[in-house]
Short mmCIF file of C-alpha atoms in Angstrom, two decimals:
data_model
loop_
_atom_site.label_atom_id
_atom_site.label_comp_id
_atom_site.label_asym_id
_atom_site.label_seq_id
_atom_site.Cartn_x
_atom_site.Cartn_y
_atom_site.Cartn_z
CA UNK A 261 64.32 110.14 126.15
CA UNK A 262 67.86 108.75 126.82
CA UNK A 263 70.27 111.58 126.22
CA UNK A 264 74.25 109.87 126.52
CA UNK A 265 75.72 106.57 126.46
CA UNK A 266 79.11 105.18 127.48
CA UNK A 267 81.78 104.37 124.84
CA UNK A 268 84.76 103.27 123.76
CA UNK A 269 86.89 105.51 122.09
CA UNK A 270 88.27 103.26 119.14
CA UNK A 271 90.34 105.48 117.00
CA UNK A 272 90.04 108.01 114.20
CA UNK A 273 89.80 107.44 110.39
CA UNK A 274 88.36 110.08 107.75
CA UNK A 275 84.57 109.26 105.91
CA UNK A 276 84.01 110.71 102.59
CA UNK A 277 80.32 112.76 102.63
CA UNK A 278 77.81 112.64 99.94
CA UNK A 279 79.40 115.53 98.50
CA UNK A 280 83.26 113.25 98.26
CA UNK A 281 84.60 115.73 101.05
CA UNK A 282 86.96 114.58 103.34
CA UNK A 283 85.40 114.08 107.06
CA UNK A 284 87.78 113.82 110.12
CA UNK A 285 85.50 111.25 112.30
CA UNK A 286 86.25 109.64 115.74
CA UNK A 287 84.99 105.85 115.84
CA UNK A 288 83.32 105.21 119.28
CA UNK A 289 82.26 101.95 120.28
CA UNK A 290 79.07 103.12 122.10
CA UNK A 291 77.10 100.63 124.43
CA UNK A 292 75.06 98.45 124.79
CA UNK A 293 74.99 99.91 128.36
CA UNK A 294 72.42 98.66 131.05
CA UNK A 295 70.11 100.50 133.30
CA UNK A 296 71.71 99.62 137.22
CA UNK A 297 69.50 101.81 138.91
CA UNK A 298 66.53 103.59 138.49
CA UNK A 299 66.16 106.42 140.20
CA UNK A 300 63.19 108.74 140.96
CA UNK A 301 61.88 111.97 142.46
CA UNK A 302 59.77 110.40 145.32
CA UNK A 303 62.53 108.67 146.52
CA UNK A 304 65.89 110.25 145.41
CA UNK A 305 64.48 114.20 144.94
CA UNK A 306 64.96 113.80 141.16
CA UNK A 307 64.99 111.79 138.17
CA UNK A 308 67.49 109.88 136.72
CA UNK A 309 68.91 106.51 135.92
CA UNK A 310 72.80 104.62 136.30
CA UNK A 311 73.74 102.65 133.27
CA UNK A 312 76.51 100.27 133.01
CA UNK A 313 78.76 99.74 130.67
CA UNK A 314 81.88 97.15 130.11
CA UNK A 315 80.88 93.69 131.67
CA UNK A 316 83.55 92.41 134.01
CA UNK A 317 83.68 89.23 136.45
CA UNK A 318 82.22 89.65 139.52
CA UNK A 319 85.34 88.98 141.48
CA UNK A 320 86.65 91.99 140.04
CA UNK A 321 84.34 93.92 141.24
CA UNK A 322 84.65 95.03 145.32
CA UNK A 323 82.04 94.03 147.89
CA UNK A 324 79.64 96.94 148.33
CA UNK A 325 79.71 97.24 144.35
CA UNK A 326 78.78 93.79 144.13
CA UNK A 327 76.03 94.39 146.25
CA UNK A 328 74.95 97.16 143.80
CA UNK A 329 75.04 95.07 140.88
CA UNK A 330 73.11 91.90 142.41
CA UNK A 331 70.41 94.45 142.95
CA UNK A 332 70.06 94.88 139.36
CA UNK A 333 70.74 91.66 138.66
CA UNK A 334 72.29 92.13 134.83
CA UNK A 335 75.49 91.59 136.06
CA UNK A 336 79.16 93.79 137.21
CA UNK A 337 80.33 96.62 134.56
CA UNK A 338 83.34 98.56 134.88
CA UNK A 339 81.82 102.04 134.34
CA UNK A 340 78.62 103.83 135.75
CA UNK A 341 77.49 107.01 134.79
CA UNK A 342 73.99 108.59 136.00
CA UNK A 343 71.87 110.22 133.29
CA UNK A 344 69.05 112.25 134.11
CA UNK A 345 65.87 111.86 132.57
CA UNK A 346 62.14 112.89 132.31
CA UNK A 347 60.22 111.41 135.24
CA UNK A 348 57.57 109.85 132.59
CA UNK A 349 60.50 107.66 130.45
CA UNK A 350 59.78 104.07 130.46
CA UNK A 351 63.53 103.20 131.84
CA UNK A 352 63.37 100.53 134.75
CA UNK A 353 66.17 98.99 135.85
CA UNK A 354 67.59 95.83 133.03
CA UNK A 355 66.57 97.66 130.00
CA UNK A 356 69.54 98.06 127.27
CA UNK A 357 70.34 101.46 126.01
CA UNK A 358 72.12 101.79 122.44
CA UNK A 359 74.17 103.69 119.97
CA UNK A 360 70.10 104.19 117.95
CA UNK A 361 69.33 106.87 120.77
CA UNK A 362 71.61 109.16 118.43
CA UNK A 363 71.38 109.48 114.53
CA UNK A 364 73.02 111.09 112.15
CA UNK A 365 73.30 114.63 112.22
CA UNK A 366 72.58 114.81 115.75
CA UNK A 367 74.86 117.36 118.28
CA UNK A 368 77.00 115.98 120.74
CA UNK A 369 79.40 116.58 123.58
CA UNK A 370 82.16 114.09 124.38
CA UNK A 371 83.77 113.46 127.60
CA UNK A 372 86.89 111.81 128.30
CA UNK A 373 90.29 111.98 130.08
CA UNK A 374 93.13 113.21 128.29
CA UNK A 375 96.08 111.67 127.62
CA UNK A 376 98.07 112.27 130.94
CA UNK A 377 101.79 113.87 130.02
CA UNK A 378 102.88 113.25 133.49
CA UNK A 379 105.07 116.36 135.02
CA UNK A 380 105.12 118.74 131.55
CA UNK A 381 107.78 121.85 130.82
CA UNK A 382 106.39 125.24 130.09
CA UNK A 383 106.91 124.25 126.47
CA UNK A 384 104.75 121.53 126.04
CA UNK A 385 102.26 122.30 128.84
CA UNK A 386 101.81 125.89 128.05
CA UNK A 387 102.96 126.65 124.48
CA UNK A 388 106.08 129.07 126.06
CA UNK A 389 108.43 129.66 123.09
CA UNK A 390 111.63 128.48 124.73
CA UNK A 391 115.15 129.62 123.30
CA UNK A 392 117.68 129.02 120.58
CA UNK A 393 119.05 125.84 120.77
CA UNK A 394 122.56 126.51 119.49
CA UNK A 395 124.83 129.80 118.90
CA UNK A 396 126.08 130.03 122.49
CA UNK A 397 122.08 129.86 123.78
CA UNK A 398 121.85 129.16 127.29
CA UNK A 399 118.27 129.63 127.24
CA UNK A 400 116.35 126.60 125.95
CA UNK A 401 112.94 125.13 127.68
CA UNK A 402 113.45 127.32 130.96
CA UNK A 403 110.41 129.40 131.81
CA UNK A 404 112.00 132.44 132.19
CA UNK A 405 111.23 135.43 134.37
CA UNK A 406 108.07 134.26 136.59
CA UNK A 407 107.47 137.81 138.28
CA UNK A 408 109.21 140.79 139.68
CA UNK A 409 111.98 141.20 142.47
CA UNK A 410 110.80 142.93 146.22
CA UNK A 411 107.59 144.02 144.90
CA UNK A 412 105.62 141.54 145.02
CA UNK A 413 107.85 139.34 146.77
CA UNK A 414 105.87 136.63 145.82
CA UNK A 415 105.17 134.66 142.65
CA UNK A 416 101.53 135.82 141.73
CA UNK A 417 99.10 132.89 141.54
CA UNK A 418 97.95 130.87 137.97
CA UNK A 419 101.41 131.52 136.81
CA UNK A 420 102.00 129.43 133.92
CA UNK A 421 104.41 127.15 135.04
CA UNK A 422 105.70 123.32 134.63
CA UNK A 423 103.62 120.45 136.46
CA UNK A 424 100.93 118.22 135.89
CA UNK A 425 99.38 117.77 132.38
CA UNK A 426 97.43 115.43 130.74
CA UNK A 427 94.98 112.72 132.50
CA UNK A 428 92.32 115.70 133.39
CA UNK A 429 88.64 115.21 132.28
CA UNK A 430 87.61 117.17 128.99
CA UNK A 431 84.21 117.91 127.37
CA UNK A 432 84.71 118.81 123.84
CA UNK A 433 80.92 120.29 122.77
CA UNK A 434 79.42 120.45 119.87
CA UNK A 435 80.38 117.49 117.76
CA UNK A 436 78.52 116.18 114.78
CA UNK A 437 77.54 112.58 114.52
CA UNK A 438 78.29 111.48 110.93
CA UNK A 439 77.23 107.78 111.22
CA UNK A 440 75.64 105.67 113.42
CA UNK A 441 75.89 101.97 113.44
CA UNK A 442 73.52 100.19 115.79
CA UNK A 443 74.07 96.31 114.14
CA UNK A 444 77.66 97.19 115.54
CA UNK A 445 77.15 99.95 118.01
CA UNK A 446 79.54 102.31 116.50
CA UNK A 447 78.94 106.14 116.47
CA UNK A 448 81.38 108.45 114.37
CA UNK A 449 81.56 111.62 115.30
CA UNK A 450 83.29 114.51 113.19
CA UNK A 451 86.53 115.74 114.61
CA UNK A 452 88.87 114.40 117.94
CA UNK A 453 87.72 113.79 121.18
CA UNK A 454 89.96 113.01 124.46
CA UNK A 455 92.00 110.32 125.86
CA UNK A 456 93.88 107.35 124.47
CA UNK A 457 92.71 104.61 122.24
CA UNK A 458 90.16 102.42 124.06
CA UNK A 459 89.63 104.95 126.86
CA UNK A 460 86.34 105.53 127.94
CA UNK A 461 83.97 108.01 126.86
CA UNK A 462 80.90 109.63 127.83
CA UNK A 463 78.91 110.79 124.86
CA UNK A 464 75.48 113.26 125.37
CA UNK A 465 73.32 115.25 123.21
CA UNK A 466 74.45 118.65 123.10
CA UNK A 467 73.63 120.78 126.04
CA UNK A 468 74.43 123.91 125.10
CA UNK A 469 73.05 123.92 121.10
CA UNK A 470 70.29 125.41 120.40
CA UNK A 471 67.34 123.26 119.91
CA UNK A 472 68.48 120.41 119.67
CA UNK B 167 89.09 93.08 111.44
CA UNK B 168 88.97 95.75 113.76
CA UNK B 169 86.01 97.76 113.90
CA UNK B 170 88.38 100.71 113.00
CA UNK B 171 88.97 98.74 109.60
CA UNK B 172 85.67 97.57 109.28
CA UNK B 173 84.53 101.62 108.73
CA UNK B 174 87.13 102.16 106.25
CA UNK B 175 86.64 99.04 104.53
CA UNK B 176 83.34 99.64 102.98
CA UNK B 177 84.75 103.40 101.47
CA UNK B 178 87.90 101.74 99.74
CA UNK B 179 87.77 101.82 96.15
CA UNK B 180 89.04 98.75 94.82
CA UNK B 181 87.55 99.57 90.99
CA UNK B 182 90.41 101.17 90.01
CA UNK B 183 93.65 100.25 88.07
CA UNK B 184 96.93 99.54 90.02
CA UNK B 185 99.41 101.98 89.03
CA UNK B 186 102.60 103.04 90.28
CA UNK B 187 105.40 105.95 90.64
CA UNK B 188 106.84 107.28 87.47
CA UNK B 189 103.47 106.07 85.55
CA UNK B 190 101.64 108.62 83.16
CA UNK B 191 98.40 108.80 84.36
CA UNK B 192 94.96 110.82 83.42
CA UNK B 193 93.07 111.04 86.23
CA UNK B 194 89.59 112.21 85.73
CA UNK B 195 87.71 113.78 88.65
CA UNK B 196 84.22 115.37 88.96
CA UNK B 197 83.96 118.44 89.75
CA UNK B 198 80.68 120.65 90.86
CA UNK B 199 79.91 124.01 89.29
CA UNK B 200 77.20 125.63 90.78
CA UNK B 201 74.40 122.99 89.67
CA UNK B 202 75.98 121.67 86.61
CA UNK B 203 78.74 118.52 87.83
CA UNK B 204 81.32 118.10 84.84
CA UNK B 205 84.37 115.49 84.53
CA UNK B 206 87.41 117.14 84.41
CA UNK B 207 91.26 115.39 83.52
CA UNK B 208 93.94 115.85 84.61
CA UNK B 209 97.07 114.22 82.95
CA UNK B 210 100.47 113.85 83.84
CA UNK B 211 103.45 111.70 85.91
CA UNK B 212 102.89 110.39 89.61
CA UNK B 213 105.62 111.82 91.59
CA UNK B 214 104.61 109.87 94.65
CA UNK B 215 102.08 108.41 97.22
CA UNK B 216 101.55 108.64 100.63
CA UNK B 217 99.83 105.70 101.83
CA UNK B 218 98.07 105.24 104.52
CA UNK B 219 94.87 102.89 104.42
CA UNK B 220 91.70 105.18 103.58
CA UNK B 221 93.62 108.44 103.56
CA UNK B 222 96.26 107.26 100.73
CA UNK B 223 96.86 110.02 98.17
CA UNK B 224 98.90 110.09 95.46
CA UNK B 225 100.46 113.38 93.54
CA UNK B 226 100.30 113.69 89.63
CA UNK B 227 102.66 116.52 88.34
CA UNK B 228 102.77 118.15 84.78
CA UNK B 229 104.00 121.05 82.49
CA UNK B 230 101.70 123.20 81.97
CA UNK B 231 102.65 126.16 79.73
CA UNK B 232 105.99 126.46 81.02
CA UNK B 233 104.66 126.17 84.54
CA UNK B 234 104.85 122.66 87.05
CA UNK B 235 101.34 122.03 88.09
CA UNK B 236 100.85 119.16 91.07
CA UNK B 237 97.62 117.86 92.24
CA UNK B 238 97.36 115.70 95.01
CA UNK B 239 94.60 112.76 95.03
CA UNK B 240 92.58 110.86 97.72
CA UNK B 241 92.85 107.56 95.86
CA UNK B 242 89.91 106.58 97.37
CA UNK B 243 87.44 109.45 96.59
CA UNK B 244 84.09 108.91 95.30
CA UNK B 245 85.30 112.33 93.07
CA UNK B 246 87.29 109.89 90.69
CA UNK B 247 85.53 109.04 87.44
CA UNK B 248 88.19 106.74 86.31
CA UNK B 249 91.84 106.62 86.37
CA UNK B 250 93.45 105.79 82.69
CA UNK B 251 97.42 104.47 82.73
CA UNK B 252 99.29 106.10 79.61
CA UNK B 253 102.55 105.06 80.47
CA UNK B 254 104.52 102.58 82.59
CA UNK B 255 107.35 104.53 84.08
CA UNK B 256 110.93 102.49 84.90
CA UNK B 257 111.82 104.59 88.09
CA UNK B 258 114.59 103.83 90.84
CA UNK B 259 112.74 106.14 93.58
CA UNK B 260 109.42 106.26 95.16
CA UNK B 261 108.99 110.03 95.43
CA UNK B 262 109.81 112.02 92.09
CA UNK B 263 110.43 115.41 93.48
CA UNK B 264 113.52 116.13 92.04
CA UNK B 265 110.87 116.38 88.56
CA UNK B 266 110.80 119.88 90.04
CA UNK B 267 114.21 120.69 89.85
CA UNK B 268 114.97 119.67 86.30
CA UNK B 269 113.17 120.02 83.27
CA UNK B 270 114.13 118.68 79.42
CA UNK B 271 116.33 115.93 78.55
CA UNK B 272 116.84 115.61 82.30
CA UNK B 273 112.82 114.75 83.50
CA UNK B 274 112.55 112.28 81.08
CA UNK B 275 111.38 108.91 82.42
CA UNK B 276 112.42 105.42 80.57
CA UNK B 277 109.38 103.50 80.10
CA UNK B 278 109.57 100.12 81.49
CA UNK B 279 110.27 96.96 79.36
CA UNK B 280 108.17 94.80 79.60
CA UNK B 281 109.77 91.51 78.26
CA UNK B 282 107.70 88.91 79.37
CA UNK B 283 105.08 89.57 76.96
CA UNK B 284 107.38 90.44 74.11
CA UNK B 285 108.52 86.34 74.48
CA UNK B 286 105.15 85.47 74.13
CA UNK B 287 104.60 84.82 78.27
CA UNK B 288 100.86 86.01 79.05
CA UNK B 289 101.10 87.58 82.21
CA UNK B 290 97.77 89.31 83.68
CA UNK B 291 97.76 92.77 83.14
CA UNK B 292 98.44 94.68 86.71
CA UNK B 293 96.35 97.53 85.41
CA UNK B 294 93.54 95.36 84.39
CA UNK B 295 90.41 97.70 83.08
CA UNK B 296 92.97 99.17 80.47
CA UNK B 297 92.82 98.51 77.00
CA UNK B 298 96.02 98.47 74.63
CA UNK B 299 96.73 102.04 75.03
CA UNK B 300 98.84 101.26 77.92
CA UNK B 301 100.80 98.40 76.34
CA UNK B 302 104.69 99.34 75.12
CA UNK B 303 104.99 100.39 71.34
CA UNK B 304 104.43 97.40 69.25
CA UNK B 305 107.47 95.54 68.33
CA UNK B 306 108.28 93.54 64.96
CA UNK B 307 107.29 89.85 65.91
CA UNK B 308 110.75 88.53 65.10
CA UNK B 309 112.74 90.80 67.02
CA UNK B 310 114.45 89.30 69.85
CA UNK B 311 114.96 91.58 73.56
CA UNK B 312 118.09 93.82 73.42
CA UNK B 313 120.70 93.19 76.28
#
């Protein structure tokens, strides 16, 4: 039983349901992805395969990937990601995985990176409030008081402060496939998921819903 | 066509009449009560739409006992029954909202002329599934167009 594919994240549109409601859905151009490499509990200490996704030219590719790939022999991909699986599946190394291994209604987490923001303010990184903008303000994104004077003597650490934001890997859990499109390998899943249009994506069954 | 496009496409609704801002329009929608689903109207002037591909809307406004009533649209909702165009507003704006400041004389909208067919020039009708009901009051055959 494959449980996630690679995707392309393509965009977001709204669906109307049976009932004419409005659905928020995230298109996701999911697979075909190839098995690369299959690997197994005698030999690796567990069970899992790599699947490949985005063909590319094998020039692009460097030399001890390329060696990877000519193992398989299906070709160079851009993106790898290992999946495990049941020692008993029927997965060997060449065989296609699509967008069918998911239908509709199905539970799913999506994985992606954010869009990065580059070095953020409080503001936009953290929410802060910031100040007035006009009426003799002189208070407007600054942070403001980050701790106390001799005691500590220190700033404490996880303050909130500007940096980094954006371009971080995020699972959003939980989401609800509304369609699946095999003849085109499209998946739409209700709601937003990370990163930019025509990032990459990582979509799985649910891992924390019950039974599914 | 994008494959973005290509999910919206086959959701548009293309079975319904054009119509446009400043139009009188009853819009009938169905609408689920308990078990029983019933087709309700709603009738009044569009005040403005918001397009944008699958998720265009558009806003009808009325009186209603004294009161302004707006309801706002997905044009492309499986919801709408049918869409029937009273009137053919003559409007120099493509959102109406100052309807809600005035009321009287002053929210009246001109119907548009429609002078073409009044020469005798067939022109298709741009709201086609309507009937004569949305046509301009008759006029006298021999009459020729005011400046």
């Amino acid at each position: 039983m494959m449980t996630g594919i690679l995707g392309k994240k393509l965009g977001m549109t709204q669906v109307f349901d049976t009932e004419g409601k409005v659905i928020p859905v995230t298109v996701i151009e999911a697979g075909p992805c190839t098995v690369i490499q299959r690997k197994t509990s005698r030999d690796d200490g567990y069970d899992a395969v790599q699947i490949g996704f985005l063909q590319m030219k094998a020039h692009q590719a460097g030399k001890p990937m390329l060696g990877h790939f000519q193992k398989a022999g299906k070709g160079t991909f851009r993106a790898l990601q290992e999946i495990r699986i049941e020692g008993s599946d029927p997965l060997d190394v060449g065989s296609e995985i699509k967008v069918d291994i998911f239908k509709e209604g199905d539970v799913v987490d999506v994985m992606g990176h954010t869009k990065g923001r580059g070095f953020a303010g409080v503001i936009k990184r953290w929410n802060f409030r910031g100040g007035r903008a006009t009426h003799g303000s002189m208070f407007h994104r600054a942070p403001g008081s980050i701790g106390a004077s001799a005691y500590p003597s220190r700033v404490i650490k996880n303050m909130k402060m500007a940096g980094h934001y954006g371009n971080e890997r995020v699972t959003i859990l939980n989401l609800r496939v509304v369609g699946v499109q095999p003849e085109k390998n499209l998946l739409l899943v209700r709601g937003a998921v990370p990163g930019a249009k025509n990032s990459l994506v990582y979509v799985r069954r649910a891992v924390k819903k019950q039974g599914n | 066509m994008t494959l973005l496009q290509d999910v919206e496409s086959s959701q548009l609704r293309k079975d319904l009449p054009k119509f446009s801002v400043g139009d009188t329009v009853r819009v009938f929608s169905r609408i689920k009560e308990g078990e029983k689903e019933r087709v309700q109207y709603f009738e009044g002037i569009v005040i403005g739409f918001h397009r944008n591909g699958i998720a265009t809307t558009f806003k009808v406004r009325k009186e209603s006992y004294g009161v302004g009533v707006e309801r706002t649209y997905p044009i492309h909702s499986p919801l709408l029954e049918k869409i029937e165009v009273k009137k053919r507003g003559d409007v120099r704006r493509a959102k109406l909202f100052y309807l809600r400041e005035v009321s009287g004389k002053k929210a009246r909208i001109r119907e548009k002329k429609d002078w073409l067919s009044k020469k005798g020039v067939v022109v298709p009708s741009v709201g086609a599934p309507e009937g004569p009901a949305e046509e301009p009051p008759a006029v006298s055959p021999g009459e020729t167009p005011q400046e």
